[in-house]
mmCIF file of C-alpha atoms in Angstrom:
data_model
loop_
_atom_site.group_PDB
_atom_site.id
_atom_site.type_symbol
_atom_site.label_atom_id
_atom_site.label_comp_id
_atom_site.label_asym_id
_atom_site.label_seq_id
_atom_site.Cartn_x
_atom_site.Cartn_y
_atom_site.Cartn_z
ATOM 1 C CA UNK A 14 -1.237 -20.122 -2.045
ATOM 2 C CA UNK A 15 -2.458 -17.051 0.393
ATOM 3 C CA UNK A 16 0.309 -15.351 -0.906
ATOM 4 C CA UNK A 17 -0.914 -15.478 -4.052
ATOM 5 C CA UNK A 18 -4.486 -14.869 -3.862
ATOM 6 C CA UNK A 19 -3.321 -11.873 -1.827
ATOM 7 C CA UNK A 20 -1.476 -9.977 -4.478
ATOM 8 C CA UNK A 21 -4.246 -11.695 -6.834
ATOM 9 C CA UNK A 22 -6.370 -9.764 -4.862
ATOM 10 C CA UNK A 23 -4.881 -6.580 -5.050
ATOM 11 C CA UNK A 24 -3.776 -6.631 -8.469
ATOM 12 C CA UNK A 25 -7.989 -7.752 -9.292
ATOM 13 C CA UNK A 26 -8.567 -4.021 -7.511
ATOM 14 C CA UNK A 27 -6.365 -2.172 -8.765
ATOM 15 C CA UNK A 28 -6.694 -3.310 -12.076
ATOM 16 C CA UNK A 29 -9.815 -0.359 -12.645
ATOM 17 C CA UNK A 30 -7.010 2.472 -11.830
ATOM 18 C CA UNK A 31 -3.674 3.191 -11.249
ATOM 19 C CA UNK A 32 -4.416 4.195 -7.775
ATOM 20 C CA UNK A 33 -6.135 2.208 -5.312
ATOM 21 C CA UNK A 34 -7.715 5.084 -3.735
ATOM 22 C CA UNK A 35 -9.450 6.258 -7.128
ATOM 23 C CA UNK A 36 -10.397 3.358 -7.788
ATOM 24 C CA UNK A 37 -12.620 2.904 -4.119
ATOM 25 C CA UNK A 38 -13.779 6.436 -4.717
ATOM 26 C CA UNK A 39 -14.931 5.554 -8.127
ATOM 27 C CA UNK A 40 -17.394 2.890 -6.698
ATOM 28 C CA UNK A 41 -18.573 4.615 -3.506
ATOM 29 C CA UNK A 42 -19.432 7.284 -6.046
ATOM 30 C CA UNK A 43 -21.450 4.650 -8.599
ATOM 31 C CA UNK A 44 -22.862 3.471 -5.478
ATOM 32 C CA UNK A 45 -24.106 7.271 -4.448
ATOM 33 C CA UNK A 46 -25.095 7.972 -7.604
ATOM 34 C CA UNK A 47 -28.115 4.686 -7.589
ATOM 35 C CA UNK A 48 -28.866 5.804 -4.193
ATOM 36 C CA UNK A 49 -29.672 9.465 -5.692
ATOM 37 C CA UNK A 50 -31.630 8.157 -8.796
ATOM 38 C CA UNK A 51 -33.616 5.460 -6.780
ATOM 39 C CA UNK A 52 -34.354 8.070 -4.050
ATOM 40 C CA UNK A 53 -35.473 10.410 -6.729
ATOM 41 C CA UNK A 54 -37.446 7.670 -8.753
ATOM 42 C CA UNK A 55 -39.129 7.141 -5.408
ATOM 43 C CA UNK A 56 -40.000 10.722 -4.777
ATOM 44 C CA UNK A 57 -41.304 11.627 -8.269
ATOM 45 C CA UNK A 58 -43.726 8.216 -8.626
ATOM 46 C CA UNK A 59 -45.308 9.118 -5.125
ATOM 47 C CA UNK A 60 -43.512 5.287 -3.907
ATOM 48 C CA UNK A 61 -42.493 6.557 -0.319
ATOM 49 C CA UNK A 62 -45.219 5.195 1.167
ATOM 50 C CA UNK A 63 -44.409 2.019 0.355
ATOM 51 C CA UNK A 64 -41.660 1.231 1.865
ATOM 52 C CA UNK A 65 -41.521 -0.108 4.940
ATOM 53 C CA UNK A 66 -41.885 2.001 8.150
ATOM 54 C CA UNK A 67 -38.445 3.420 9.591
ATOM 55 C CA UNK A 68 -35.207 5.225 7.602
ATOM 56 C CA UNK A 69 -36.197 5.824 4.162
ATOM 57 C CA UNK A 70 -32.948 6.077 2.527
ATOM 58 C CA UNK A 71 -31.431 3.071 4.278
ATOM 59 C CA UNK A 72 -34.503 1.178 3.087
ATOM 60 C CA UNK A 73 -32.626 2.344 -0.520
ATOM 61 C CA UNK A 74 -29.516 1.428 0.506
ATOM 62 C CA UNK A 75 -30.139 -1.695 1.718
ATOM 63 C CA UNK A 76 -31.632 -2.531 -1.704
ATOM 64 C CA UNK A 77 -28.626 -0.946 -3.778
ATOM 65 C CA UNK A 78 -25.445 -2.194 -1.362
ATOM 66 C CA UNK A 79 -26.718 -5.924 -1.989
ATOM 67 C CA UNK A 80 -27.116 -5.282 -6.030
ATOM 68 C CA UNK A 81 -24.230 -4.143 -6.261
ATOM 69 C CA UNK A 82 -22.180 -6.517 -4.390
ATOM 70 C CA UNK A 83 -24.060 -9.274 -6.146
ATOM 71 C CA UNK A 84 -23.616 -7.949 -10.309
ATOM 72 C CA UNK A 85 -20.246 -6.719 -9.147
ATOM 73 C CA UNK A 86 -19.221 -10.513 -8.511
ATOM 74 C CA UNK A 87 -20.718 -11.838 -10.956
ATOM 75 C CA UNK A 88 -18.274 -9.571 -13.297
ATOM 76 C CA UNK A 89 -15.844 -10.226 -11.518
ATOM 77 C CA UNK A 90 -15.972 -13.597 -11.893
ATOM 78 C CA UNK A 91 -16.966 -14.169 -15.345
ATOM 79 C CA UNK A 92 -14.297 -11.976 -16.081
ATOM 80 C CA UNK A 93 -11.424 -14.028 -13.785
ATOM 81 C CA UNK A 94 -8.517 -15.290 -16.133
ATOM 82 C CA UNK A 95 -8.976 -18.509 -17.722
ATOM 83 C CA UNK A 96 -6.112 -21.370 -18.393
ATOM 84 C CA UNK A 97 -5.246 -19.483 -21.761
ATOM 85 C CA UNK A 98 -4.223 -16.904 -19.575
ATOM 86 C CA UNK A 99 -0.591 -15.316 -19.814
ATOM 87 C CA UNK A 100 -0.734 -15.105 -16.271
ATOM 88 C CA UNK A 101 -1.034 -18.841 -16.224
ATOM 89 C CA UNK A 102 2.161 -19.383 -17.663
ATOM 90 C CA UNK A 103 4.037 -18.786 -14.002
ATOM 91 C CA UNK A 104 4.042 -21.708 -12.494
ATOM 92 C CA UNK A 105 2.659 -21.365 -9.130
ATOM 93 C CA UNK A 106 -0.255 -19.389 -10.634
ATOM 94 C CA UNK A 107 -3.633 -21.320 -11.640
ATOM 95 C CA UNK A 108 -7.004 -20.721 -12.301
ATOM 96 C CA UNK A 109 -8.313 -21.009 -8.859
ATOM 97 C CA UNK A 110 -5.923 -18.455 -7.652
ATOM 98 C CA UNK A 111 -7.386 -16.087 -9.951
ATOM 99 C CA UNK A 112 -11.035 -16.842 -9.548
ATOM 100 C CA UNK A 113 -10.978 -16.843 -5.809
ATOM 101 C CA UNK A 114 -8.888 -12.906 -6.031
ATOM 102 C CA UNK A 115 -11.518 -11.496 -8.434
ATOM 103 C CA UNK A 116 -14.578 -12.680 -6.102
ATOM 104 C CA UNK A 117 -12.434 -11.699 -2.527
ATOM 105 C CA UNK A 118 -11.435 -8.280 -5.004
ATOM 106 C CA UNK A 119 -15.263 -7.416 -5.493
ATOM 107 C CA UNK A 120 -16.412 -8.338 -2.282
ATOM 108 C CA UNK A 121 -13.514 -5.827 -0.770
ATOM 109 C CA UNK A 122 -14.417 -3.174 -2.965
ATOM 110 C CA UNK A 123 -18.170 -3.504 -1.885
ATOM 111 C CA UNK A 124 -17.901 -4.063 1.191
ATOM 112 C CA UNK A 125 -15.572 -1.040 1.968
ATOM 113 C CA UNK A 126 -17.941 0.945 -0.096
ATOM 114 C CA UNK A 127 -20.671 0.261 2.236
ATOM 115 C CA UNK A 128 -18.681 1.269 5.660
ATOM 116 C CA UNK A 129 -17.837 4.258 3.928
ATOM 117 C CA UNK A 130 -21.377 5.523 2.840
ATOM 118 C CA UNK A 131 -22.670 4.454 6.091
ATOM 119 C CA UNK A 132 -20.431 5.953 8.170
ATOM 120 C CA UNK A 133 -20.885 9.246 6.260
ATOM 121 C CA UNK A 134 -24.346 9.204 6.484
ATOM 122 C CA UNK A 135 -24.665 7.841 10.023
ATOM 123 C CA UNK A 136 -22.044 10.700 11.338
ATOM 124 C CA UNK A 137 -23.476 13.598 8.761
ATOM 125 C CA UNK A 138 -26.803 13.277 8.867
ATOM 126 C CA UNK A 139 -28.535 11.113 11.057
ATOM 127 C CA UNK A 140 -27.802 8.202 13.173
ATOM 128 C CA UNK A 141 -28.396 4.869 11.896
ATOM 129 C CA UNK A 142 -30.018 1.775 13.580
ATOM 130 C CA UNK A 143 -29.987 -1.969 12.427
ATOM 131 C CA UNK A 144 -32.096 -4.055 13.916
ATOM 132 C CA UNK A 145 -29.617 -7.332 13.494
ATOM 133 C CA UNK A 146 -26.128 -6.218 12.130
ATOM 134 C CA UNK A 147 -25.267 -9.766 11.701
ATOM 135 C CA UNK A 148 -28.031 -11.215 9.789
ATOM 136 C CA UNK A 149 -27.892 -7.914 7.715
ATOM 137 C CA UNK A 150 -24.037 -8.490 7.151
ATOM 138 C CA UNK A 151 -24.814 -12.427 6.327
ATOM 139 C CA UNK A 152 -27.577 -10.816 3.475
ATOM 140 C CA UNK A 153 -24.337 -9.407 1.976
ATOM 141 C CA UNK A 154 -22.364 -12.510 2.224
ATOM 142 C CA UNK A 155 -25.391 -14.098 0.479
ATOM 143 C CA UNK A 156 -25.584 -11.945 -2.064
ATOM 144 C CA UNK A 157 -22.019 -12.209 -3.114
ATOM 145 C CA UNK A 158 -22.229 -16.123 -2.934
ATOM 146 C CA UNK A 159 -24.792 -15.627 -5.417
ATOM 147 C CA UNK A 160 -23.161 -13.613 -7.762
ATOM 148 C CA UNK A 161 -20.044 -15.433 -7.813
ATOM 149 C CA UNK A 162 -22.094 -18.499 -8.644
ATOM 150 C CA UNK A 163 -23.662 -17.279 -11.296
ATOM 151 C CA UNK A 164 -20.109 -15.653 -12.587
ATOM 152 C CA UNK A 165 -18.558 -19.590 -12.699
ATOM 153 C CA UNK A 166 -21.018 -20.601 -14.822
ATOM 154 C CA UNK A 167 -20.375 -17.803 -16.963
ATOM 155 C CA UNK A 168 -16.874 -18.386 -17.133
ATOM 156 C CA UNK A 169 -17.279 -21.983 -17.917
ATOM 157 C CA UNK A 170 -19.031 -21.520 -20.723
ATOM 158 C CA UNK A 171 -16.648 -18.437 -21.839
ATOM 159 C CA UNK A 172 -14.520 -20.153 -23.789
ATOM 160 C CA UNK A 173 -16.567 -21.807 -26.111
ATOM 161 C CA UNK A 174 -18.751 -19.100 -26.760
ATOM 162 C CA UNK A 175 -17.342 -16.005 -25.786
ATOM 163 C CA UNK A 176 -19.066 -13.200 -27.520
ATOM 164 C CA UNK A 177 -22.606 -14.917 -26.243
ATOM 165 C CA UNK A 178 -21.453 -15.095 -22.530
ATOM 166 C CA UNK A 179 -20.254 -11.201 -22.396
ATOM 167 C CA UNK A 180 -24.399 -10.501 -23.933
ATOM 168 C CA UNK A 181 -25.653 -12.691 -21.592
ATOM 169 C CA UNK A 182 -23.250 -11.366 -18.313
ATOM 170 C CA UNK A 183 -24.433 -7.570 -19.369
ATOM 171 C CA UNK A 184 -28.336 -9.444 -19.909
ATOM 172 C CA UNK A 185 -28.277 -10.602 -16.124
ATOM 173 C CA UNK A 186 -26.879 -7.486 -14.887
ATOM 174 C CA UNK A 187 -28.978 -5.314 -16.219
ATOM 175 C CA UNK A 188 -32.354 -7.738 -15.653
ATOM 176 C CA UNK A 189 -31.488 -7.251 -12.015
ATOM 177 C CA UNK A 190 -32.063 -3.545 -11.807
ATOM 178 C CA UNK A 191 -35.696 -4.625 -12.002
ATOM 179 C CA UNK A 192 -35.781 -8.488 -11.400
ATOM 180 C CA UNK A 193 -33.802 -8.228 -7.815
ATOM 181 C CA UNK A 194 -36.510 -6.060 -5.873
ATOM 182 C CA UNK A 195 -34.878 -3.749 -4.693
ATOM 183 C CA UNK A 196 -37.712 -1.259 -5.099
ATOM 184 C CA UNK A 197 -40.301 -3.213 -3.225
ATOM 185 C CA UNK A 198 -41.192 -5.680 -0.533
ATOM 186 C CA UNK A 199 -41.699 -9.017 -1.590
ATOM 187 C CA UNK A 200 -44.698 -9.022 1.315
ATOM 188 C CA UNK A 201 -46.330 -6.194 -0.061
ATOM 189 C CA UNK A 202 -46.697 -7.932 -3.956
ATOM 190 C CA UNK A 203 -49.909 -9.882 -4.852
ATOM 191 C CA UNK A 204 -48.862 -14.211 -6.178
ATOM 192 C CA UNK A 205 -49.196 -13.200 -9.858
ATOM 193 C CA UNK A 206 -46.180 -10.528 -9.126
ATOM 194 C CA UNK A 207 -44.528 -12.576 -6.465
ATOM 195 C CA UNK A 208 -44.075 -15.526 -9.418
ATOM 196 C CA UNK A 209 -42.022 -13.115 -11.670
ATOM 197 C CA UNK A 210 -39.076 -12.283 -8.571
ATOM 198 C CA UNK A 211 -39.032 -15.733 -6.647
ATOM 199 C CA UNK A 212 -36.819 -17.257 -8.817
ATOM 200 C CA UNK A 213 -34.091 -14.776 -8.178
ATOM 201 C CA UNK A 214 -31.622 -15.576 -4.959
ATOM 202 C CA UNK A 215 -31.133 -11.916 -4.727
ATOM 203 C CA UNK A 216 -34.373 -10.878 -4.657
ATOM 204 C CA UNK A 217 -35.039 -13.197 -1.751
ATOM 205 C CA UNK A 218 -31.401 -12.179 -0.340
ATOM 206 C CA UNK A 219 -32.446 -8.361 -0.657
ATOM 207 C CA UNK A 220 -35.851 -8.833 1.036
ATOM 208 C CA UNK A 221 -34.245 -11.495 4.169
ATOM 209 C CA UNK A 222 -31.613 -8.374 4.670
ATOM 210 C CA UNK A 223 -34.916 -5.871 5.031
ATOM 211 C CA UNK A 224 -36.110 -8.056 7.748
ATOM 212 C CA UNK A 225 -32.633 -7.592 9.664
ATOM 213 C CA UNK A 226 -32.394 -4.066 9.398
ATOM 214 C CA UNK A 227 -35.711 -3.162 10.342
ATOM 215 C CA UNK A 228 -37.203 -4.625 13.048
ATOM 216 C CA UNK A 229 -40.909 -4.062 11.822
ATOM 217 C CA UNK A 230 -40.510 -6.173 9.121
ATOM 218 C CA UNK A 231 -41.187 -9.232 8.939
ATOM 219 C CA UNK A 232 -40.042 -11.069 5.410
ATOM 220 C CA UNK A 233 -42.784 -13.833 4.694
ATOM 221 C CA UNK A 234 -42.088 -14.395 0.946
ATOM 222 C CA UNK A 235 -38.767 -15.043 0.835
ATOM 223 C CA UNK A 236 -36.056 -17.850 2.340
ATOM 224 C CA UNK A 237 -32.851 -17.520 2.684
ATOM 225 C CA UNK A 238 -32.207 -21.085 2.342
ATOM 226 C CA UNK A 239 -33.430 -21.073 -1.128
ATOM 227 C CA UNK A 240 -30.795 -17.960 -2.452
ATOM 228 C CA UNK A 241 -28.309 -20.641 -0.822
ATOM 229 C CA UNK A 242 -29.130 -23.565 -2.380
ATOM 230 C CA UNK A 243 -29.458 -22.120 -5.489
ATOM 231 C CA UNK A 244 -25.773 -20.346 -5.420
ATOM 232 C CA UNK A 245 -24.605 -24.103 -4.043
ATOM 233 C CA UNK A 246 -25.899 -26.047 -7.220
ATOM 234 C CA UNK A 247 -25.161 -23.260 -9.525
ATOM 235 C CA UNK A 248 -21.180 -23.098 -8.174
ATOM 236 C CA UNK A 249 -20.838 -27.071 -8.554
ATOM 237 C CA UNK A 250 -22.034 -26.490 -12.417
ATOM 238 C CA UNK A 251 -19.732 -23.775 -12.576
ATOM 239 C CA UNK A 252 -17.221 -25.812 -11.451
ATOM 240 C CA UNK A 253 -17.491 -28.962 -13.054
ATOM 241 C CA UNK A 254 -18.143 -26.516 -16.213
ATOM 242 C CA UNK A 255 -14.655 -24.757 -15.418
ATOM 243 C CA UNK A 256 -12.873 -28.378 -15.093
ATOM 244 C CA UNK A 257 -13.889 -29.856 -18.072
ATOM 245 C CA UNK A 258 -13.681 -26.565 -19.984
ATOM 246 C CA UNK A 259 -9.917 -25.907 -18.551
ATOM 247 C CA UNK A 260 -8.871 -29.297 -19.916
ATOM 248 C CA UNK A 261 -9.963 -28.953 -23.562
ATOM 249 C CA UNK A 262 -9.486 -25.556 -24.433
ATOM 250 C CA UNK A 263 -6.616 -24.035 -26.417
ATOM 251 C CA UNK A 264 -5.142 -20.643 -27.428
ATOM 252 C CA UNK A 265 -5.868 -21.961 -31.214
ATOM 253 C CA UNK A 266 -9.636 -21.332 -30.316
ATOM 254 C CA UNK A 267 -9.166 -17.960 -29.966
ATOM 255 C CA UNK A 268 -6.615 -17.034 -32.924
ATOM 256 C CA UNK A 269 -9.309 -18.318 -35.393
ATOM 257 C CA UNK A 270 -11.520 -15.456 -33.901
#
């Protein structure tokens, strides 16, 4: 079964190019290009000042490596291979297999990604300093949990509804550009504010990760425990949605479309 989720794994990377190396320097450069905008964004609406007090632009990144680790999961998933797969029709392959690779495959990509940028700009530019590496790393870890998550539910309900679940997968994506907080400190926002992010686990996964890289920062609106729970219940739905779902459905659903 490792066996299989490994070459799942790299077949789930390579899938986005030929070769493997265009396809990593397709994502660092995504990844460059938010940092650029959001840097920008924060430069031209005078928003510097609020951010909190140490490296500017890995304040930015710490926002933008989480977001993208997190809606990058939760594509991949939604988008693992389903039992009406024709990869499904060799025998040792199932749909676990193929959901585990796509959510390994995305957090590879990302996390690669992120070694690469910051080692650039640590060795290029100026040295970087994190207050807890660990806890920072385990922010990460969250946010992919998260995402992958949110991407079984999505691929439970897939089947049955399939057009609705690819509006509602590019919906959630693109919510989080605003809804994850990734421009802002959750201790810095007033209660009626504060009641429009908290019930995103990556908005408290993004702020938690702020109060590990910077050590004058201390996250008092947020819980880590909750962005776990959260991705704990939603994966069991997912799950038991993905069961059920895997023994009803049929390739005659799909040729009536």
């Amino acid at each position: 079964m490792g066996e299989l989720i490994f070459h799942s794994i790299v077949r789930s990377v390579r899938s986005r190019h030929n070769n493997a190396f265009l396809a990593l320097g397709q994502n660092v450069l995504q990844a460059l290009i938010f940092v650029g905008i959001f840097y920008l964004l924060f430069l031209i609406m005078g928003l510097r000042s609020a951010a909190v007090r140490g490296d500017f632009l890995l304040y930015i990144m710490s926002g933008i490596f989480l977001f993208m680790c997190h809606i990058r999961s939760v594509g991949a998933v939604a988008g693992a291979e389903g039992p009406t797969s024709p990869m499904m029709k060799h025998a040792p392959m199932n749909t676990v297999i193929a959901i585990i690779a796509a959510a390994l495959g995305a957090l590879y990509t990302q996390v690669l990604t992120m070694l690469l940028i910051l080692f650039f700009y640590h060795t290029a530019f100026t040295p970087i300093e994190i207050a807890d590496p660990v806890g920072a790393f385990s922010m990460l870890l969250l946010a992919w949990f998260t995402g992958c998550a949110v991407g079984m539910v999505f691929l439970a309900i897939k089947p049955w509804a399939p057009n609705t679940v690819g509006i509602m997968s590019t919906l959630y994506q693109r919510a989080n550009m605003i809804a994850s907080g990734k421009m802002f400190l959750a201790n810095t926002l007033p209660p009626t504010m504060l009641a429009m992010f908290d019930w995103n686990p990556l908005f408290h996964a993004i702020d938690q990760c702020r109060g590990f890289v910077f050590r004058n920062y201390f996250p008092r609106n947020s819980s880590w425990e909750y962005a776990l729970w959260v991705g704990i219940i939603l994966l069991m739905i997912g799950l038991m949605g993905e069961f059920y779902t895997r023994r009803q459905v049929s390739n005659s659903w799909f040729a009536r479309r």
